[in-house]
Coordinates of C-alpha atoms and ligand atoms in Angstrom, one line a residue:
M265 CA 103.1 77.0 77.4
P266 CA 99.3 77.5 77.1
L267 CA 98.3 80.3 79.4
M268 CA 94.6 80.9 79.0
T269 CA 92.6 78.7 81.3
T270 CA 89.1 78.3 82.6
R271 CA 90.3 76.4 85.7
P272 CA 88.0 77.3 88.6
V273 CA 89.4 79.6 91.2
T274 CA 90.4 77.8 94.4
R275 CA 90.2 79.2 97.9
R276 CA 94.0 79.7 97.8
N277 CA 93.5 82.1 95.0
A278 CA 90.8 84.1 96.8
V279 CA 92.6 85.9 99.7
F280 CA 92.7 89.0 101.7
G281 CA 88.9 89.4 101.7
I282 CA 88.5 89.6 98.0
T283 CA 86.8 86.3 97.3
M284 CA 84.3 87.7 94.8
A285 CA 86.9 89.7 92.9
A286 CA 89.2 86.7 92.6
A287 CA 86.3 84.5 91.5
T288 CA 85.6 86.9 88.6
L289 CA 89.3 86.6 87.6
A290 CA 88.8 82.9 86.8
R291 CA 87.2 83.9 83.5
P292 CA 89.7 85.8 81.4
S293 CA 87.4 85.9 78.4
I294 CA 84.9 87.9 80.4
L295 CA 87.6 90.2 81.6
R296 CA 88.8 90.9 78.1
A297 CA 85.4 92.2 77.2
Q298 CA 85.4 94.9 79.9
S299 CA 85.5 98.5 78.8
T300 CA 88.1 99.8 81.3
A301 CA 91.8 99.1 80.9
R302 CA 93.5 96.6 83.3
V303 CA 96.9 97.0 84.8
V304 CA 98.4 94.0 86.5
V305 CA 101.2 94.7 89.0
V306 CA 103.5 91.8 90.0
G307 CA 105.1 92.2 93.5
G308 CA 103.6 93.9 96.5
G309 CA 106.8 95.5 97.9
F310 CA 107.8 99.1 97.9
G311 CA 107.6 99.6 94.2
G312 CA 104.5 97.4 93.3
A313 CA 102.3 98.6 96.2
A314 CA 103.2 102.2 95.6
C315 CA 102.5 101.9 91.9
A316 CA 99.2 100.0 92.4
R317 CA 97.9 102.6 94.8
A318 CA 99.0 105.5 92.6
L319 CA 97.3 104.0 89.6
K320 CA 94.0 103.5 91.4
R321 CA 94.1 107.0 92.9
A322 CA 95.0 108.6 89.5
Q323 CA 92.1 106.9 87.7
D324 CA 89.5 105.1 89.7
N325 CA 87.9 103.3 86.7
L326 CA 91.1 101.5 85.9
Q327 CA 91.1 97.9 87.0
I328 CA 94.3 97.4 89.1
I329 CA 95.4 93.9 90.1
L330 CA 98.3 93.4 92.5
I331 CA 99.7 89.9 92.6
E332 CA 101.9 89.0 95.6
P333 CA 102.4 85.6 97.3
N334 CA 102.8 86.8 100.8
A335 CA 99.9 88.0 102.9
V336 CA 102.3 90.2 104.8
F337 CA 105.2 92.2 103.4
T338 CA 108.3 92.4 105.6
S339 CA 110.4 95.5 105.1
C340 CA 114.2 95.5 104.6
P341 CA 114.6 99.1 105.7
F342 CA 115.1 99.1 109.5
S343 CA 115.6 95.3 109.4
N344 CA 119.2 95.9 110.5
E345 CA 117.7 97.3 113.8
V346 CA 115.9 93.9 114.2
I347 CA 119.2 92.0 113.8
A348 CA 120.8 94.2 116.4
G349 CA 117.9 93.6 118.9
L350 CA 116.7 97.3 118.7
R351 CA 113.3 96.5 117.2
E352 CA 110.9 93.6 116.7
I353 CA 110.1 92.1 113.3
E354 CA 106.4 93.0 113.7
A355 CA 107.3 96.7 113.3
Q356 CA 108.5 95.8 109.8
Q357 CA 105.3 94.0 108.7
F358 CA 102.5 95.4 106.5
G359 CA 99.4 93.9 105.0
Y360 CA 97.4 94.8 101.9
D361 CA 93.9 95.4 103.5
K362 CA 94.1 99.2 102.9
L363 CA 95.0 98.8 99.2
A364 CA 92.1 96.3 98.8
A365 CA 89.8 98.8 100.6
E366 CA 90.9 101.5 98.0
G367 CA 89.8 99.3 95.2
V368 CA 93.0 97.4 94.3
T369 CA 92.3 93.7 93.7
V370 CA 95.0 91.8 95.6
I371 CA 95.7 88.2 94.7
G372 CA 97.8 86.1 97.0
Q373 CA 99.7 84.0 94.5
A374 CA 103.1 84.1 92.8
V375 CA 103.3 84.7 89.0
T376 CA 104.9 81.7 87.4
A377 CA 104.7 82.6 83.7
I378 CA 104.1 85.6 81.4
D379 CA 103.0 85.4 77.8
P380 CA 103.8 88.8 76.2
A381 CA 102.1 87.9 72.9
R382 CA 98.7 87.2 74.6
R383 CA 99.4 89.8 77.3
S384 CA 98.6 87.4 80.0
V385 CA 100.2 86.3 83.3
M386 CA 99.8 82.9 85.0
T387 CA 99.6 82.5 88.7
S388 CA 100.9 79.5 90.7
D389 CA 97.4 78.0 91.0
G390 CA 97.2 77.9 87.2
V391 CA 94.9 80.9 86.6
A392 CA 95.7 83.2 83.6
L393 CA 95.0 86.9 83.9
P394 CA 95.1 89.1 80.9
Y395 CA 96.5 92.7 81.1
D396 CA 96.7 95.8 79.0
R397 CA 99.8 97.0 80.8
L398 CA 102.0 94.9 83.1
V399 CA 104.2 96.3 85.9
L400 CA 106.9 94.1 87.3
S401 CA 108.4 95.1 90.7
P402 CA 109.6 91.7 91.9
G403 CA 112.8 92.9 93.6
I404 CA 116.0 90.8 93.6
D405 CA 117.1 87.2 93.6
F406 CA 120.6 85.9 94.4
H407 CA 123.2 85.1 91.8
F408 CA 124.3 81.8 93.4
E409 CA 126.5 80.8 90.4
A410 CA 128.7 83.8 91.2
L411 CA 129.5 82.6 94.7
P412 CA 130.5 78.9 94.7
G413 CA 129.3 77.0 97.8
Y414 CA 126.4 79.4 98.5
D415 CA 122.8 78.5 97.9
D416 CA 119.5 78.3 99.8
A417 CA 120.7 75.5 102.0
A418 CA 124.0 77.3 102.8
S419 CA 121.9 80.4 103.8
E420 CA 120.4 78.4 106.7
K421 CA 123.9 78.3 108.2
M422 CA 125.4 81.5 106.8
P423 CA 122.4 83.8 106.5
H424 CA 122.2 86.6 104.0
A425 CA 119.3 88.4 105.7
W426 CA 119.0 90.4 102.5
K427 CA 115.3 89.6 102.1
A428 CA 113.7 90.5 105.4
G429 CA 111.8 87.9 107.4
A430 CA 113.0 84.5 108.6
Q431 CA 116.6 85.3 107.5
T432 CA 116.6 88.5 109.6
L433 CA 115.6 86.5 112.7
L434 CA 118.1 83.7 112.0
L435 CA 121.0 86.2 111.9
R436 CA 119.7 87.8 115.1
R437 CA 119.5 84.4 116.9
Q438 CA 123.1 83.6 115.8
L439 CA 124.4 86.8 117.2
E440 CA 122.5 86.2 120.5
A441 CA 124.0 82.6 120.7
M442 CA 127.6 83.8 120.0
E443 CA 130.0 83.9 123.0
D444 CA 131.7 87.1 124.0
G445 CA 135.0 87.3 122.1
G446 CA 133.6 85.9 118.9
T447 CA 133.9 87.3 115.4
V448 CA 131.0 88.3 113.1
A449 CA 132.0 88.4 109.4
I450 CA 129.9 90.3 106.8
A451 CA 130.6 89.4 103.2
V452 CA 129.7 92.4 101.0
P453 CA 129.1 92.0 97.3
A454 CA 130.1 94.4 94.4
N455 CA 127.5 96.8 92.9
P456 CA 124.9 96.7 91.5
S457 CA 123.2 95.4 94.5
R458 CA 120.2 96.2 96.7
C459 CA 120.8 99.2 99.0
P460 CA 124.6 99.6 98.7
P461 CA 125.0 101.4 102.1
A462 CA 123.0 98.8 104.1
P463 CA 125.9 96.3 104.7
Y464 CA 127.8 99.2 106.5
E465 CA 124.8 100.2 108.5
R466 CA 124.5 96.5 109.5
A467 CA 128.1 96.4 110.5
S468 CA 127.5 99.5 112.7
L469 CA 124.4 98.2 114.4
I470 CA 125.9 94.8 115.0
A471 CA 128.9 96.6 116.6
H472 CA 126.5 98.5 118.8
Y473 CA 124.9 95.2 119.9
L474 CA 128.4 93.6 120.6
K475 CA 129.6 96.7 122.4
T476 CA 126.7 96.7 124.8
R477 CA 126.4 92.8 125.3
K478 CA 129.7 91.1 124.2
P479 CA 132.4 93.8 124.2
R480 CA 135.4 91.5 123.4
S481 CA 133.9 90.6 120.1
K482 CA 134.7 91.9 116.6
V483 CA 133.0 92.7 113.3
L484 CA 135.0 91.8 110.1
V485 CA 133.7 93.3 106.8
L486 CA 135.0 91.4 103.8
D487 CA 134.3 93.7 100.9
A488 CA 134.2 93.3 97.1
K489 CA 134.5 97.1 96.8
D490 CA 137.2 99.6 97.5
S491 CA 135.0 102.5 98.2
F492 CA 131.4 102.8 99.3
S493 CA 128.6 105.3 99.7
Q494 CA 128.9 107.7 102.6
Q495 CA 132.3 106.0 103.5
R496 CA 133.8 109.0 105.3
L497 CA 130.6 109.4 107.5
F498 CA 130.6 105.7 108.3
E499 CA 134.3 105.5 109.1
K500 CA 134.2 108.5 111.3
A501 CA 131.3 107.1 113.2
W502 CA 133.0 103.7 113.6
K503 CA 136.1 105.3 115.1
E504 CA 134.0 107.5 117.4
L505 CA 131.6 104.9 118.6
Y506 CA 133.3 101.5 118.3
G507 CA 137.1 102.1 118.3
D508 CA 138.8 99.1 116.7
M509 CA 135.8 96.8 116.9
I510 CA 135.0 97.0 113.1
E511 CA 137.7 95.9 110.7
R512 CA 137.2 96.2 107.0
I513 CA 139.2 94.4 104.3
A514 CA 138.6 96.1 101.0
L515 CA 138.8 94.7 97.5
S516 CA 142.3 95.8 96.9
Q517 CA 143.4 94.2 100.2
G518 CA 141.9 90.9 99.1
G519 CA 138.5 91.3 100.7
R520 CA 136.3 89.9 97.9
V521 CA 134.7 86.7 98.9
T522 CA 135.3 84.0 96.2
S523 CA 133.6 81.0 97.7
V524 CA 132.2 79.6 100.9
D525 CA 131.9 76.2 102.6
A526 CA 128.8 76.1 104.7
A527 CA 129.7 72.7 106.3
T528 CA 132.8 74.3 108.0
K529 CA 131.4 77.8 108.0
T530 CA 134.4 78.9 106.0
I531 CA 134.6 82.1 103.9
V532 CA 137.3 82.1 101.2
T533 CA 138.6 85.5 100.0
E534 CA 141.3 86.5 97.5
F535 CA 143.6 87.0 100.6
G536 CA 142.8 84.0 102.8
N537 CA 140.3 81.9 104.6
Y538 CA 138.1 82.9 107.6
T539 CA 136.0 80.8 109.9
P540 CA 134.0 83.4 111.9
D541 CA 131.6 82.5 114.7
V542 CA 128.8 84.2 112.8
A543 CA 128.9 84.5 108.9
N544 CA 126.6 86.9 107.3
V545 CA 127.1 86.2 103.6
I546 CA 125.4 88.7 101.3
P547 CA 125.7 87.1 97.8
P548 CA 125.8 88.9 94.4
Q549 CA 122.3 89.7 93.1
R550 CA 120.3 90.1 90.0
A551 CA 116.7 90.8 89.1
S552 CA 114.1 88.4 90.6
R553 CA 113.6 85.2 88.6
I554 CA 110.2 86.2 87.2
A555 CA 111.9 89.0 85.3
E556 CA 114.1 86.5 83.5
I557 CA 111.0 84.3 82.8
A558 CA 109.3 87.4 81.4
G559 CA 112.2 88.0 79.0
V560 CA 113.0 91.5 80.4
T561 CA 116.5 90.8 81.7
D562 CA 119.7 91.4 79.6
A563 CA 123.2 89.8 80.0
T564 CA 123.7 91.8 83.2
G565 CA 120.9 90.0 84.9
W566 CA 119.0 93.3 85.4
C567 CA 116.2 94.9 83.3
P568 CA 116.9 97.7 80.9
I569 CA 114.0 100.3 80.7
D570 CA 113.0 103.5 79.1
P571 CA 113.5 106.0 81.9
V572 CA 110.5 108.1 81.0
T573 CA 107.9 105.3 80.9
F574 CA 109.7 102.5 82.7
E575 CA 108.7 100.3 79.8
S576 CA 111.1 97.4 79.2
K577 CA 113.4 97.9 76.3
L578 CA 113.0 94.2 75.5
V579 CA 109.3 93.5 75.8
K580 CA 106.4 95.9 74.9
N581 CA 103.6 96.8 77.4
M582 CA 105.7 95.6 80.3
H583 CA 107.1 98.1 82.8
V584 CA 109.9 97.3 85.3
I585 CA 110.5 99.3 88.4
G586 CA 112.5 99.1 91.6
D587 CA 115.5 97.0 92.4
A588 CA 115.0 94.8 89.3
C589 CA 115.6 97.5 86.8
L590 CA 118.8 98.9 85.4
G591 CA 118.3 102.4 86.6
G592 CA 121.6 104.0 85.7
G593 CA 122.5 106.4 88.5
I594 CA 119.4 105.8 90.6
P595 CA 120.1 103.7 93.7
K596 CA 118.3 100.4 94.5
S597 CA 116.5 101.8 97.5
A598 CA 112.9 101.7 98.9
S599 CA 112.8 105.5 98.6
A600 CA 113.8 105.6 94.9
T601 CA 111.6 102.6 94.2
S602 CA 108.5 104.2 95.7
A603 CA 109.2 107.3 93.6
Q604 CA 109.5 105.1 90.5
G605 CA 106.2 103.3 91.3
K606 CA 104.4 106.7 91.3
A607 CA 106.1 108.0 88.2
C608 CA 105.4 104.7 86.4
A609 CA 101.7 104.9 87.4
A610 CA 101.6 108.5 85.9
A611 CA 103.2 107.3 82.7
I612 CA 100.8 104.4 82.3
V613 CA 97.8 106.6 82.8
A614 CA 99.1 108.9 80.1
L615 CA 99.9 106.1 77.7
L616 CA 96.4 104.5 78.2
A617 CA 94.9 107.9 77.4
G618 CA 97.0 108.3 74.3
R619 CA 99.1 111.1 75.8
A620 CA 102.9 111.4 75.8
P621 CA 104.2 110.8 79.4
E622 CA 106.2 113.6 81.0
A623 CA 109.8 112.9 81.9
P624 CA 109.9 112.3 85.7
R625 CA 112.2 113.9 88.3
L626 CA 112.7 111.4 91.1
T627 CA 114.0 112.0 94.6
G628 CA 115.5 109.3 96.8
V629 CA 116.5 109.8 100.4
C630 CA 118.7 107.3 102.2
Y631 CA 119.1 107.3 106.0
N632 CA 121.7 105.3 107.8
T633 CA 121.6 104.6 111.5
V634 CA 124.9 103.6 113.0
A635 CA 123.8 103.6 116.7
P636 CA 120.6 104.6 118.5
G637 CA 120.4 108.4 118.2
Y638 CA 123.1 108.6 115.6
G639 CA 122.2 108.9 111.9
F640 CA 123.1 110.5 108.7
S641 CA 121.5 110.9 105.3
L642 CA 122.0 111.2 101.5
A643 CA 119.4 112.7 99.2
G644 CA 119.6 112.6 95.4
N645 CA 117.6 113.7 92.4
Y646 CA 117.4 111.7 89.2
Q647 CA 116.2 112.5 85.7
P648 CA 116.2 110.7 82.4
R649 CA 119.3 111.5 80.4
G650 CA 119.3 109.6 77.1
E651 CA 118.8 105.9 77.9
I652 CA 119.2 106.0 81.6
F653 CA 118.5 107.9 84.8
A654 CA 121.3 110.3 85.8
E655 CA 121.8 112.1 89.1
V656 CA 121.1 115.8 88.7
E657 CA 121.7 118.9 90.8
G658 CA 120.0 119.4 94.2
G659 CA 121.3 116.4 96.1
A660 CA 122.7 116.7 99.6
T661 CA 124.6 114.6 102.1
S662 CA 125.1 115.1 105.9
P663 CA 128.3 117.0 106.7
V664 CA 131.1 114.8 108.0
D665 CA 131.9 117.2 110.8
A666 CA 128.4 117.7 112.2
P667 CA 127.7 118.0 115.9
R668 CA 126.1 115.1 117.7
E669 CA 122.8 117.0 117.9
L670 CA 122.5 116.8 114.1
R671 CA 123.2 113.1 114.2
A672 CA 120.5 112.7 116.8
R673 CA 118.1 114.7 114.7
E674 CA 118.8 112.6 111.6
A675 CA 118.3 109.4 113.6
A676 CA 114.8 110.7 114.5
D677 CA 114.2 111.8 110.9
A678 CA 115.1 108.3 109.8
E679 CA 112.3 106.8 112.0
R680 CA 109.9 109.4 110.7
W681 CA 110.9 108.6 107.1
F682 CA 110.1 105.0 107.7
Q683 CA 106.6 105.7 109.2
T684 CA 105.9 108.0 106.2
I685 CA 107.0 105.8 103.4
T686 CA 105.3 102.7 104.8
A687 CA 102.0 104.6 105.4
D688 CA 102.3 106.1 101.9
T689 CA 102.9 102.6 100.4
F690 CA 100.7 100.3 102.4
G691 CA 98.2 102.7 103.9
Ligands
FAD109 C1 119.2 95.3 105.1 C2 118.5 96.3 104.1 C3 118.2 97.6 104.5 C4 117.7 98.5 103.7 N1 117.4 99.8 104.1 C5 116.9 100.7 103.3 C6 116.6 102.0 103.7 O1 116.9 102.4 104.9 N2 116.1 102.9 102.8 C7 115.8 102.5 101.6 O2 115.3 103.4 100.8 N3 116.0 101.3 101.1 C8 116.5 100.3 101.9 N4 116.7 99.1 101.5 C9 116.4 98.7 100.1 C10 114.9 98.3 99.9 O3 114.6 97.3 100.7 C11 114.7 97.9 98.4 O4 115.3 98.9 97.5 C12 113.2 97.9 98.1 O5 112.6 96.9 98.9 C13 113.0 97.6 96.6 O6 111.6 97.5 96.3 P1 111.1 96.5 95.2 O7 109.6 96.7 95.1 O8 111.9 96.6 94.0 O9 111.3 95.0 95.8 P2 110.7 94.4 97.2 O10 110.4 95.5 98.1 O11 111.7 93.3 97.6 O12 109.4 93.8 96.7 C14 109.3 92.7 95.8 C15 108.1 91.9 96.0 O13 107.8 91.1 94.8 C16 107.3 89.9 95.2 N5 107.6 88.9 94.2 C17 108.8 88.4 93.7 N6 108.6 87.5 92.7 C18 107.2 87.4 92.5 C19 106.4 86.7 91.7 N7 106.9 85.8 90.8 N8 105.1 86.9 91.7 C20 104.5 87.8 92.6 N9 105.3 88.5 93.4 C21 106.6 88.3 93.4 C22 108.1 89.6 96.5 O14 107.4 88.6 97.3 C23 108.2 90.9 97.2 O15 107.1 91.2 98.1 C24 117.3 98.1 102.3 C25 117.6 96.8 101.9 C26 118.2 95.9 102.8 C27 118.5 94.5 102.3

């Protein structure tokens, strides 16, 4: 596909108050002639925005272009609170004005094609943008082929709510419309998947909603795993706070969902069929489609990387961070992703200067809130070990037998973590 174009920039391409910058972008030949290096970042979520900001702060004369189709980013962390009616969606939303004010050029388009030979990306309005280095942080897409019966149309009846926004609000409305005495089923996929503890946090907060509004109701967790992160902490909290309201059917009990029928709202598992009142189906996942188009995914559907530079093992000059990459022991979380964005920025600055990048040590912190005022956490450190990231010493998890004061403190810490990471990422 020919990527270079002189097609004039349209108004749609010139967004977020950067009309002049975008107009300049219509002439790639001019841009090639500039003296400073250009880094293009695809995806303005936790990884892409953190990386773009860190690149600009590290070296002001670099030209940093962030390409993201949505004018407003809606955060998944804390979206379970929105589903449970504890928070409004607006508290999850962040724009890109502050990044633009710091000198990052923000383009409101999706990237539709990438030409590694010409080092150029094409946006949905047909404009080609050359790059010296490309960073992909496009997050996840769903592996619909792995769950027969489930697709975008089915998600309108059986929402996944695994990308925050309209799906989050749809699941909340379905809960609100459910009669007391109903059943909410949550289908949990196997790993690797985005934020492995989040389905259990969701089960907890939905149980909190039901306990306070529809106490005869039930949460059924249909799980493709036998064990899960922070399991003892979750199960203790469930018993303490919700009695028998949450029932979990694990993999070895036949809990893995094998197909769904959206017309009858039926979930089929290895053990039997379920027709819950509300069906939250979280499908299996893989790296976002643009990663596959770029040629950086392998047979797993994820992107293998060099853990020191985050450069793709399959395509040169292209770096992949965040949920899309095969990170070894590092979790697919906003916290770890933001750390990857900054480390990747440091590696790119070194590579552009002809220096060898230093091996990063990354820290990820994961908070789970199981009820208002009741939280716990897990912190991990990760370093390159051979071809992947491995968890190294220094991690910590909340004790299982902690007093309620600690749970209350950790719930407050979770809220502070969210304010800090979103301010750090989006300004
Ligand atoms: C319910 C839930 C709760 C969670 N809670 C937590 C938590 O408490 N703590 C935590 O650390 N993590 C949490 N996570 C995980 C966290 O949301 C992800 O790990 C994080 O968002 C990954 O960042 P990313 O940059 O890889 O992807 P994203 O943040 O999803 O960003 C990807 C961006 O790329 C854009 N994009 C995609 N394709 C293209 C394209 N072709 N062109 C241009 N742009 C494109 C998308 O529009 C999107 O804005 C949670 C996740 C879920 C689902």
